[in-house]
PDB file of N, CA and C in Angstrom:
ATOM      1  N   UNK A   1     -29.103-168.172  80.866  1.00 90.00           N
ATOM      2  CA  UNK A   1     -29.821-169.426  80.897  1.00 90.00           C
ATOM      3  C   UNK A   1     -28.878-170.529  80.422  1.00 90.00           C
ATOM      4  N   UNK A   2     -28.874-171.631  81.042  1.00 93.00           N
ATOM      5  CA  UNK A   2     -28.422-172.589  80.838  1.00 93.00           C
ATOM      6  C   UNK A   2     -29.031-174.349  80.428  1.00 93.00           C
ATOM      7  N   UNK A   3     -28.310-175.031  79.215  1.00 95.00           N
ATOM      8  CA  UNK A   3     -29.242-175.847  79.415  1.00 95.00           C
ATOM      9  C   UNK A   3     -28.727-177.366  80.582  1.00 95.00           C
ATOM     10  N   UNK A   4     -29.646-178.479  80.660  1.00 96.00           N
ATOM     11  CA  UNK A   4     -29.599-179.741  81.264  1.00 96.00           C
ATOM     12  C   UNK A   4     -27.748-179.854  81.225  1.00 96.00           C
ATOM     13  N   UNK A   5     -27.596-179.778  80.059  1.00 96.00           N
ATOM     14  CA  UNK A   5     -26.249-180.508  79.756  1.00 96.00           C
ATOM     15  C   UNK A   5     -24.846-179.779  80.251  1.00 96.00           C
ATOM     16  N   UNK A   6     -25.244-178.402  79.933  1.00 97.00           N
ATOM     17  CA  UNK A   6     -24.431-177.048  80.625  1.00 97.00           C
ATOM     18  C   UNK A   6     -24.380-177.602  81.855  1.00 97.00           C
ATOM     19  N   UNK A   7     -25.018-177.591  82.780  1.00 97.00           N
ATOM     20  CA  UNK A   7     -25.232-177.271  83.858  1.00 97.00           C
ATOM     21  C   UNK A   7     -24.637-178.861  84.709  1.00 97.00           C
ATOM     22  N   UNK A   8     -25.007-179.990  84.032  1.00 97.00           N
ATOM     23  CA  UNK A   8     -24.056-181.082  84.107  1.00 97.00           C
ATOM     24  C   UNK A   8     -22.443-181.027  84.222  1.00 97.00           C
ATOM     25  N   UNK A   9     -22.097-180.320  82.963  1.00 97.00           N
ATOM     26  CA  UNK A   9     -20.647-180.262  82.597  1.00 97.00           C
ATOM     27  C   UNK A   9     -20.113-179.249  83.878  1.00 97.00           C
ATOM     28  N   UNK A  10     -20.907-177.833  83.891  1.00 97.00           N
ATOM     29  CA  UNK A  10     -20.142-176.900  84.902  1.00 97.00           C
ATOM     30  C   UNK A  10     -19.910-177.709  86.691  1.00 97.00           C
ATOM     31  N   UNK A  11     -21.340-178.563  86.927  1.00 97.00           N
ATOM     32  CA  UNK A  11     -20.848-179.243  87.582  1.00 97.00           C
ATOM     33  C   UNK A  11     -19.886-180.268  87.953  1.00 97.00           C
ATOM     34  N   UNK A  12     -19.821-180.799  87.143  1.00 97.00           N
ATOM     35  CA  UNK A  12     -18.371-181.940  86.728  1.00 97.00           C
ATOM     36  C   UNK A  12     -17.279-181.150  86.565  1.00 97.00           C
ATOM     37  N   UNK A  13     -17.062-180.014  86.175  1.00 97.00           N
ATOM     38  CA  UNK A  13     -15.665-179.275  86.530  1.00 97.00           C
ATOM     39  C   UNK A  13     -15.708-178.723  87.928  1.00 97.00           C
ATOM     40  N   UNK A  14     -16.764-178.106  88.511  1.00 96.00           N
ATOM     41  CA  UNK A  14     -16.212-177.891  90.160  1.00 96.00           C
ATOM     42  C   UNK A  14     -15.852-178.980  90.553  1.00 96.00           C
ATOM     43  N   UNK A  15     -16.435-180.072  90.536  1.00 97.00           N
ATOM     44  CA  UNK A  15     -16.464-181.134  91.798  1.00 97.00           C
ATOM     45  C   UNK A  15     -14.857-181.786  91.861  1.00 97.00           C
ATOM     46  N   UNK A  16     -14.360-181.971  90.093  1.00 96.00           N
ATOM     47  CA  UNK A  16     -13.457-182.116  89.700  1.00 96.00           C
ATOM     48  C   UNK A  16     -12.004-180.896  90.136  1.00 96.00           C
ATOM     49  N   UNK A  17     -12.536-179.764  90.221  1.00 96.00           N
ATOM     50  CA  UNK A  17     -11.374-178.538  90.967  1.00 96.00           C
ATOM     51  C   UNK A  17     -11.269-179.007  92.699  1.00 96.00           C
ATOM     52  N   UNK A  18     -12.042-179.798  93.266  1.00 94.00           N
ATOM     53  CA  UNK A  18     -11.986-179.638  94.557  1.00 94.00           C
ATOM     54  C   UNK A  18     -11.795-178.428  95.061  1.00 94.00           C
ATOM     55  N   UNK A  19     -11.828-177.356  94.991  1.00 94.00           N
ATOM     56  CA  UNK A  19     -12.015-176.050  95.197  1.00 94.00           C
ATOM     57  C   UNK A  19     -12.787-176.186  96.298  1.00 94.00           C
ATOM     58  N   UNK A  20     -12.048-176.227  97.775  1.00 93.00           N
ATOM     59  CA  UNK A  20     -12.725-176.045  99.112  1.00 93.00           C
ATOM     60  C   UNK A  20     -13.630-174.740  99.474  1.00 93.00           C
ATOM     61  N   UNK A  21     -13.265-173.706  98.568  1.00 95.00           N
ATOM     62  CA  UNK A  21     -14.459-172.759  98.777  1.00 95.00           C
ATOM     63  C   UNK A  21     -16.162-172.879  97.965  1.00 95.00           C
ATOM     64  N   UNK A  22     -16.061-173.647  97.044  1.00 96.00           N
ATOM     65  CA  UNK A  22     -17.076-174.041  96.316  1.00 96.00           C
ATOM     66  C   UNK A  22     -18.182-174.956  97.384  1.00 96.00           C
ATOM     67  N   UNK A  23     -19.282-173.975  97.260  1.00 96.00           N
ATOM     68  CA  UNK A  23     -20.295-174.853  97.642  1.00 96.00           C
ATOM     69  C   UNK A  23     -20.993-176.299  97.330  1.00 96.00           C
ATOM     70  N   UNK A  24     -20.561-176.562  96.104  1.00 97.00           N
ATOM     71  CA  UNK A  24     -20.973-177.691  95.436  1.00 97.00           C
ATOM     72  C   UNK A  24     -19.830-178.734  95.979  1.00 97.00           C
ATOM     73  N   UNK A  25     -18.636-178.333  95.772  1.00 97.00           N
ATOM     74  CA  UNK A  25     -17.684-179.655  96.248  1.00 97.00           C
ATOM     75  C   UNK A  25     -17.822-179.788  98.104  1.00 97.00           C
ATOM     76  N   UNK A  26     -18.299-178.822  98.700  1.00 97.00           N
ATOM     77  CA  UNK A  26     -18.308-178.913 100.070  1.00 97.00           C
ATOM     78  C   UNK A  26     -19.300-180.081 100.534  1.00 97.00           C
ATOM     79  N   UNK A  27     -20.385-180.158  99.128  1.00 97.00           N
ATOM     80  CA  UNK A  27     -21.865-180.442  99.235  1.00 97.00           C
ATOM     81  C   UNK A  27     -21.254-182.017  98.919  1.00 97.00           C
ATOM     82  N   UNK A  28     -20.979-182.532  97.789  1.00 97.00           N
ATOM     83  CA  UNK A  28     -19.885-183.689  97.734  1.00 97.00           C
ATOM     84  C   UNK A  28     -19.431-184.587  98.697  1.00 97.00           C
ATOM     85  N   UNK A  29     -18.656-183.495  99.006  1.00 96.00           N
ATOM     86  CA  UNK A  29     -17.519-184.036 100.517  1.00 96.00           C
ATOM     87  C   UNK A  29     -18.471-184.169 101.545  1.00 96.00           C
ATOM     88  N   UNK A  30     -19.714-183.645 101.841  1.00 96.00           N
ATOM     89  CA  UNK A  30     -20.587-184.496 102.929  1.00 96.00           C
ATOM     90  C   UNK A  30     -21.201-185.662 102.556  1.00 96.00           C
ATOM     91  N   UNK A  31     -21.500-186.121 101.530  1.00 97.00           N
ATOM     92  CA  UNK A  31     -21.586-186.972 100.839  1.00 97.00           C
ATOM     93  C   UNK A  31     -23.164-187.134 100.316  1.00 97.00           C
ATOM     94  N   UNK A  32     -24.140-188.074  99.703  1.00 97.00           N
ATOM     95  CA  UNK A  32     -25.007-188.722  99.293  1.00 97.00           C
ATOM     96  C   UNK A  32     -26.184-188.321 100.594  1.00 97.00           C
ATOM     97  N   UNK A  33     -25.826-188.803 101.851  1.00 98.00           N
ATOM     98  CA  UNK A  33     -26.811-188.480 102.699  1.00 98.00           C
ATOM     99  C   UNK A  33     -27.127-187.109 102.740  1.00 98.00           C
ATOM    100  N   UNK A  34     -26.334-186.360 103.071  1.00 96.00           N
ATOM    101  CA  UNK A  34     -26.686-184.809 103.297  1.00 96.00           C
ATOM    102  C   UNK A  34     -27.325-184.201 101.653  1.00 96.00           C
ATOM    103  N   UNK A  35     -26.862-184.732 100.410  1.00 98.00           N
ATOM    104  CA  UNK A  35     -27.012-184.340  99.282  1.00 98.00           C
ATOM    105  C   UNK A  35     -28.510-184.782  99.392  1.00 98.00           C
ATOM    106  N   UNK A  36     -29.151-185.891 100.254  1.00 98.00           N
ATOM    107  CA  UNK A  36     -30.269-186.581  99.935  1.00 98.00           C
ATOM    108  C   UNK A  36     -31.480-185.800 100.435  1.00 98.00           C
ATOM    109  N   UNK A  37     -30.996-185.507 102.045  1.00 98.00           N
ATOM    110  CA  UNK A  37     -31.552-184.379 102.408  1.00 98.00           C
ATOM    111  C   UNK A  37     -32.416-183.083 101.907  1.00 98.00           C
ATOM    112  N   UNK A  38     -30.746-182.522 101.046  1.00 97.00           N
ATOM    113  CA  UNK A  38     -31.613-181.241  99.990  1.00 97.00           C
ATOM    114  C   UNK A  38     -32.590-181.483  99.045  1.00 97.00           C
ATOM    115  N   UNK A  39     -31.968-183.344  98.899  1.00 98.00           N
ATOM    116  CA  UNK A  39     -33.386-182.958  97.753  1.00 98.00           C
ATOM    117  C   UNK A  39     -34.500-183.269  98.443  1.00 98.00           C
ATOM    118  N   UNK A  40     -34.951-184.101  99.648  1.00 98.00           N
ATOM    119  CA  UNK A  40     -36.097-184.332 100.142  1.00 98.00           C
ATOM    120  C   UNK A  40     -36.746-182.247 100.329  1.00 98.00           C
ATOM    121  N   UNK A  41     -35.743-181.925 100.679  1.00 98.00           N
ATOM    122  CA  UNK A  41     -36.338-180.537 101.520  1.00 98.00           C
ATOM    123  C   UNK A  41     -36.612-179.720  99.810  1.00 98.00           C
ATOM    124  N   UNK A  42     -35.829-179.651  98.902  1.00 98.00           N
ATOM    125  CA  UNK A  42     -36.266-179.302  97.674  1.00 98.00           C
ATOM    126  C   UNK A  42     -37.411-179.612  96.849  1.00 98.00           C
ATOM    127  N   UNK A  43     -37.172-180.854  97.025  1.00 98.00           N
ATOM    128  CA  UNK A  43     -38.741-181.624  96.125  1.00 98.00           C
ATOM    129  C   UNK A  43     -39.927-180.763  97.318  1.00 98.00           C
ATOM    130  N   UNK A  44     -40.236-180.668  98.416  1.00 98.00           N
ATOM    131  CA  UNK A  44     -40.951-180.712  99.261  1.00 98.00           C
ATOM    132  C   UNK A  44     -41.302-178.795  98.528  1.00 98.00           C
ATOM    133  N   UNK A  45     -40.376-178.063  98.531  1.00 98.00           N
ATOM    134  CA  UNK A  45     -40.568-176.622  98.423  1.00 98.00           C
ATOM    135  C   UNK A  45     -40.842-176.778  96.293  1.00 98.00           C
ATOM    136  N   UNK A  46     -40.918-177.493  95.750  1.00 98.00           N
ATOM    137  CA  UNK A  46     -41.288-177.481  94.619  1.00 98.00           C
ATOM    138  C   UNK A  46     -42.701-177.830  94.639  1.00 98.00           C
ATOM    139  N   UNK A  47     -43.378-178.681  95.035  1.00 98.00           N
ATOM    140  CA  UNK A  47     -44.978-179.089  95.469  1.00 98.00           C
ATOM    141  C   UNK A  47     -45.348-177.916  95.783  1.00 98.00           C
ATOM    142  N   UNK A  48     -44.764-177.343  97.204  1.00 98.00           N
ATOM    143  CA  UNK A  48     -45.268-176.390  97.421  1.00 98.00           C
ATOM    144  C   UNK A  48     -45.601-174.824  97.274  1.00 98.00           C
ATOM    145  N   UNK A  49     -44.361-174.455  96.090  1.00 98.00           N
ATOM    146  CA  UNK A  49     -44.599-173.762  94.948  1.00 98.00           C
ATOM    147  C   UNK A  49     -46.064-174.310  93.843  1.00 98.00           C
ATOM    148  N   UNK A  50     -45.955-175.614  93.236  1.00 98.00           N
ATOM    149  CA  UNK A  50     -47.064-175.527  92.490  1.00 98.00           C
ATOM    150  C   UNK A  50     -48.228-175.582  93.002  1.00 98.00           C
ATOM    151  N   UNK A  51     -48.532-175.756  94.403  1.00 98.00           N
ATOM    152  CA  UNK A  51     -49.794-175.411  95.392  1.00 98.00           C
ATOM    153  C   UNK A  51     -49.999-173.789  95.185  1.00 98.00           C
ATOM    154  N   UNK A  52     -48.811-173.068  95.805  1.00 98.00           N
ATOM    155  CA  UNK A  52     -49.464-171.329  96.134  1.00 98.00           C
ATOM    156  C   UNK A  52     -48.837-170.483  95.698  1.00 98.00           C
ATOM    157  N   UNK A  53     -47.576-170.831  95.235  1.00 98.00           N
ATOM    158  CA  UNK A  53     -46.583-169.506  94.427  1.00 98.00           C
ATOM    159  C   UNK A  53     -46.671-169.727  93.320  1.00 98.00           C
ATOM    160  N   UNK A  54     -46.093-168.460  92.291  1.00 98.00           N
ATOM    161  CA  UNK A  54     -45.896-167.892  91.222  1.00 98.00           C
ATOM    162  C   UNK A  54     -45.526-168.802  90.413  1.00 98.00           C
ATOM    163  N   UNK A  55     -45.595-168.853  89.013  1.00 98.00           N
ATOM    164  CA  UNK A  55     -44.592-169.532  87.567  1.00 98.00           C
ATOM    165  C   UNK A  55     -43.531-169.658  88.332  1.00 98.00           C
ATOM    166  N   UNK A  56     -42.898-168.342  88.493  1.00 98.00           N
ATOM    167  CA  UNK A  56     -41.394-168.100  88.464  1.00 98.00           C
ATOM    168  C   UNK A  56     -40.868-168.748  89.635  1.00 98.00           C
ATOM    169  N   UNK A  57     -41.662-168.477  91.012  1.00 98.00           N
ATOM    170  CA  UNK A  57     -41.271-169.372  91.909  1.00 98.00           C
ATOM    171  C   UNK A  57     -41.183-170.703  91.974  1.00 98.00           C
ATOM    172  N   UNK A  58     -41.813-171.403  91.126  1.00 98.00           N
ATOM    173  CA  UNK A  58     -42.236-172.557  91.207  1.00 98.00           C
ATOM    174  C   UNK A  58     -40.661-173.033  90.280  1.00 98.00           C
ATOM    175  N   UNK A  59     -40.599-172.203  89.373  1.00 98.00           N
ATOM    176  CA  UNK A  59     -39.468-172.615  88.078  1.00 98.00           C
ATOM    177  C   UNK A  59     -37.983-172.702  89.170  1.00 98.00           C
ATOM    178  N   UNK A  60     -37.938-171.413  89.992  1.00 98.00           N
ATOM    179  CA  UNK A  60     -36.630-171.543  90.741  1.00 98.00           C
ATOM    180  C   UNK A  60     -36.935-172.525  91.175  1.00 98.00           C
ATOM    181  N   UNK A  61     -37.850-173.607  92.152  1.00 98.00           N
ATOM    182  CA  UNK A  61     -37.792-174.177  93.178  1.00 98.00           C
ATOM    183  C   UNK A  61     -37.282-175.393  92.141  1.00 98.00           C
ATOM    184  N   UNK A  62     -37.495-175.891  90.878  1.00 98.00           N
ATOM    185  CA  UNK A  62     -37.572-177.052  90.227  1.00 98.00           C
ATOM    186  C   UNK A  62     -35.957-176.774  90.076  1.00 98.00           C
ATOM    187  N   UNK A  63     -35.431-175.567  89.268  1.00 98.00           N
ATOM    188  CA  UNK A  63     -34.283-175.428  88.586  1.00 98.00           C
ATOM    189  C   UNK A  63     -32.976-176.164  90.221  1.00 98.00           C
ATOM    190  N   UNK A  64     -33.677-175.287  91.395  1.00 98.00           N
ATOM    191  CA  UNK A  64     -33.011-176.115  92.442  1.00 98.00           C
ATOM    192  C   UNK A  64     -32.979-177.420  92.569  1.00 98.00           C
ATOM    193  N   UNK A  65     -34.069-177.937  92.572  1.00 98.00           N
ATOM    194  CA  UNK A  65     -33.872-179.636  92.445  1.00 98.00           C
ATOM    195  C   UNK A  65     -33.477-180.619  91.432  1.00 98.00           C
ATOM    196  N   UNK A  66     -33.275-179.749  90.327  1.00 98.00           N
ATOM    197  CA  UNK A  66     -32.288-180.212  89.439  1.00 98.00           C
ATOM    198  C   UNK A  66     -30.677-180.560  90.016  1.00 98.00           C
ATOM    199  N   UNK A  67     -30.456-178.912  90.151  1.00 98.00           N
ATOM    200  CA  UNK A  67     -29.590-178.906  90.384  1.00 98.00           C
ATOM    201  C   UNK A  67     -28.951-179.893  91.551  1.00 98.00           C
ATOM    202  N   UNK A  68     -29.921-180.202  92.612  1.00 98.00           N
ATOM    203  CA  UNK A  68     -29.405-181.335  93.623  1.00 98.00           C
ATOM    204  C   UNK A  68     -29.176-182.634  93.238  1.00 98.00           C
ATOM    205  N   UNK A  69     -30.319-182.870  92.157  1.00 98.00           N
ATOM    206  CA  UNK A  69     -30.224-183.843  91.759  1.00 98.00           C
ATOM    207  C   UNK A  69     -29.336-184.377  90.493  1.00 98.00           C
ATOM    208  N   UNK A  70     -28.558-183.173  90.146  1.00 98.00           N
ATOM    209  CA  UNK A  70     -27.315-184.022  89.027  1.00 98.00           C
ATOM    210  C   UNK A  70     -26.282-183.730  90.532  1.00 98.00           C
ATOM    211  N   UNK A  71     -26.188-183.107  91.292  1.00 98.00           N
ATOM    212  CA  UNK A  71     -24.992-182.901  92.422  1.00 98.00           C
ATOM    213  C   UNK A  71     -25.250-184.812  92.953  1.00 98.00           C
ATOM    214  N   UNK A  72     -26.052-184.877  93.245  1.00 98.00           N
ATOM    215  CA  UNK A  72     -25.974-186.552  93.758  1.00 98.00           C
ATOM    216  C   UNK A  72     -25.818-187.388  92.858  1.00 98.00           C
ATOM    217  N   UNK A  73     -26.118-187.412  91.719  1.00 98.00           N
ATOM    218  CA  UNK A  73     -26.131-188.038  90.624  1.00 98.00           C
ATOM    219  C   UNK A  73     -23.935-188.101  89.833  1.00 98.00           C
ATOM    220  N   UNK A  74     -23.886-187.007  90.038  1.00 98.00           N
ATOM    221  CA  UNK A  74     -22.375-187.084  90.076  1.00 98.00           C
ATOM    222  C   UNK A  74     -21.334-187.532  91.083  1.00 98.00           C
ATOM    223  N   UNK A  75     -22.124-187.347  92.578  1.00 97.00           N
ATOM    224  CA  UNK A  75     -21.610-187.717  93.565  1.00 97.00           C
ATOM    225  C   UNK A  75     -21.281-189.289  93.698  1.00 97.00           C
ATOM    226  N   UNK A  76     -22.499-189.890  93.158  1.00 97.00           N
ATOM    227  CA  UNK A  76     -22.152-191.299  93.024  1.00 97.00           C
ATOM    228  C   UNK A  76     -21.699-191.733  91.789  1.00 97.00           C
ATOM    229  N   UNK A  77     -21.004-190.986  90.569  1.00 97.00           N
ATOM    230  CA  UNK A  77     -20.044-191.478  89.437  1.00 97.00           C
ATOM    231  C   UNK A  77     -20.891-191.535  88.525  1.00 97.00           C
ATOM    232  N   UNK A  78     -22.300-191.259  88.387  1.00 98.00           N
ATOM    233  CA  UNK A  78     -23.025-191.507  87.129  1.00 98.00           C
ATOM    234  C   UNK A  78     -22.780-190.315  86.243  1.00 98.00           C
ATOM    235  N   UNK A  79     -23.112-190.666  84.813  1.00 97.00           N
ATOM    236  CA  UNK A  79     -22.633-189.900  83.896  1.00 97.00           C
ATOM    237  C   UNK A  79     -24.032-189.843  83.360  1.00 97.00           C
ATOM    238  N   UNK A  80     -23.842-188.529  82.559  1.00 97.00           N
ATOM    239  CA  UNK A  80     -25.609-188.175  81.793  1.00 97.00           C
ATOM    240  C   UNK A  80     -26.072-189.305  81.481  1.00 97.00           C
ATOM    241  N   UNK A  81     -25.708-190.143  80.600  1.00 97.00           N
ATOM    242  CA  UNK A  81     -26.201-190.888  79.737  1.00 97.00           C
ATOM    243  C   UNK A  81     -26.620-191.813  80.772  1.00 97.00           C
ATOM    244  N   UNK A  82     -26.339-192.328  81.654  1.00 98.00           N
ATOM    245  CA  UNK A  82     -26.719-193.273  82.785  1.00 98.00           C
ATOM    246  C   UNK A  82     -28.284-192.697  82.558  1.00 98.00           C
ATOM    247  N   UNK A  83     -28.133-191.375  82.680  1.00 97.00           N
ATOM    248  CA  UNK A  83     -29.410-190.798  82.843  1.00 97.00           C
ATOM    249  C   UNK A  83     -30.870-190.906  81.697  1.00 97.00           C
ATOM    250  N   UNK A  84     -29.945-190.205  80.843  1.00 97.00           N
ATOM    251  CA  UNK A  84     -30.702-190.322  79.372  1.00 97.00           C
ATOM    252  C   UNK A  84     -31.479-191.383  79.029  1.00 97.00           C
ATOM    253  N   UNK A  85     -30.214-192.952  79.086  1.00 97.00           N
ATOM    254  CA  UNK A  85     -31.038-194.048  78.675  1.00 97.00           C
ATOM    255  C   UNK A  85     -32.414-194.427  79.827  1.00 97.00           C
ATOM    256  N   UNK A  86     -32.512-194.210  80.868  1.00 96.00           N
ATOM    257  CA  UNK A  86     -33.797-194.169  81.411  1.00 96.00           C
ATOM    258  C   UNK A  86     -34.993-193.286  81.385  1.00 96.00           C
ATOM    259  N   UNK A  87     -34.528-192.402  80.573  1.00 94.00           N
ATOM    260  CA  UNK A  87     -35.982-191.519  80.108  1.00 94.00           C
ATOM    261  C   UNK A  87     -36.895-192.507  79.275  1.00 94.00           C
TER     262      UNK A  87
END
């Protein structure tokens, strides 16, 4: 398990390796639109987890749209705290 901030940082070191086999920097290099995409299609399968599937399903579907959503969130140069101060 990992927390918010983990999972920030591990991302900020792939994107930072450019590592062409990494799915995350591939995800990058298409840029903001395609990143925007996953999350429309993510958010969409998170609703629809808390409609008819499980805890657990529902938890993967969110932990995914996290995850898209610091991938775009880094994609365009923002840093946590960009984040933080708007909570």
């Amino acid at each position: 398990m990992k927390s918010f901030e983990e999972l920030w940082s591990e991302l900020a070191l792939k994107i930072a390796s450019k590592d062409p086999n990494s799915s995350t920097v591939k995800l990058v290099e298409g840029g903001v639109h395609s990143i925007g995409k996953k999350i429309a299609e993510e958010a969409g399968e998170v609703w629809i987890a808390a409609e008819y599937q499980s805890d657990q399903e529902l938890a993967q579907e969110i932990s995914q749209l996290i995850y898209y959503l610091q991938t775009i969130a880094q994609a365009r140069g923002l840093k946590i705290e960009d984040i933080y101060k708007e909570l």
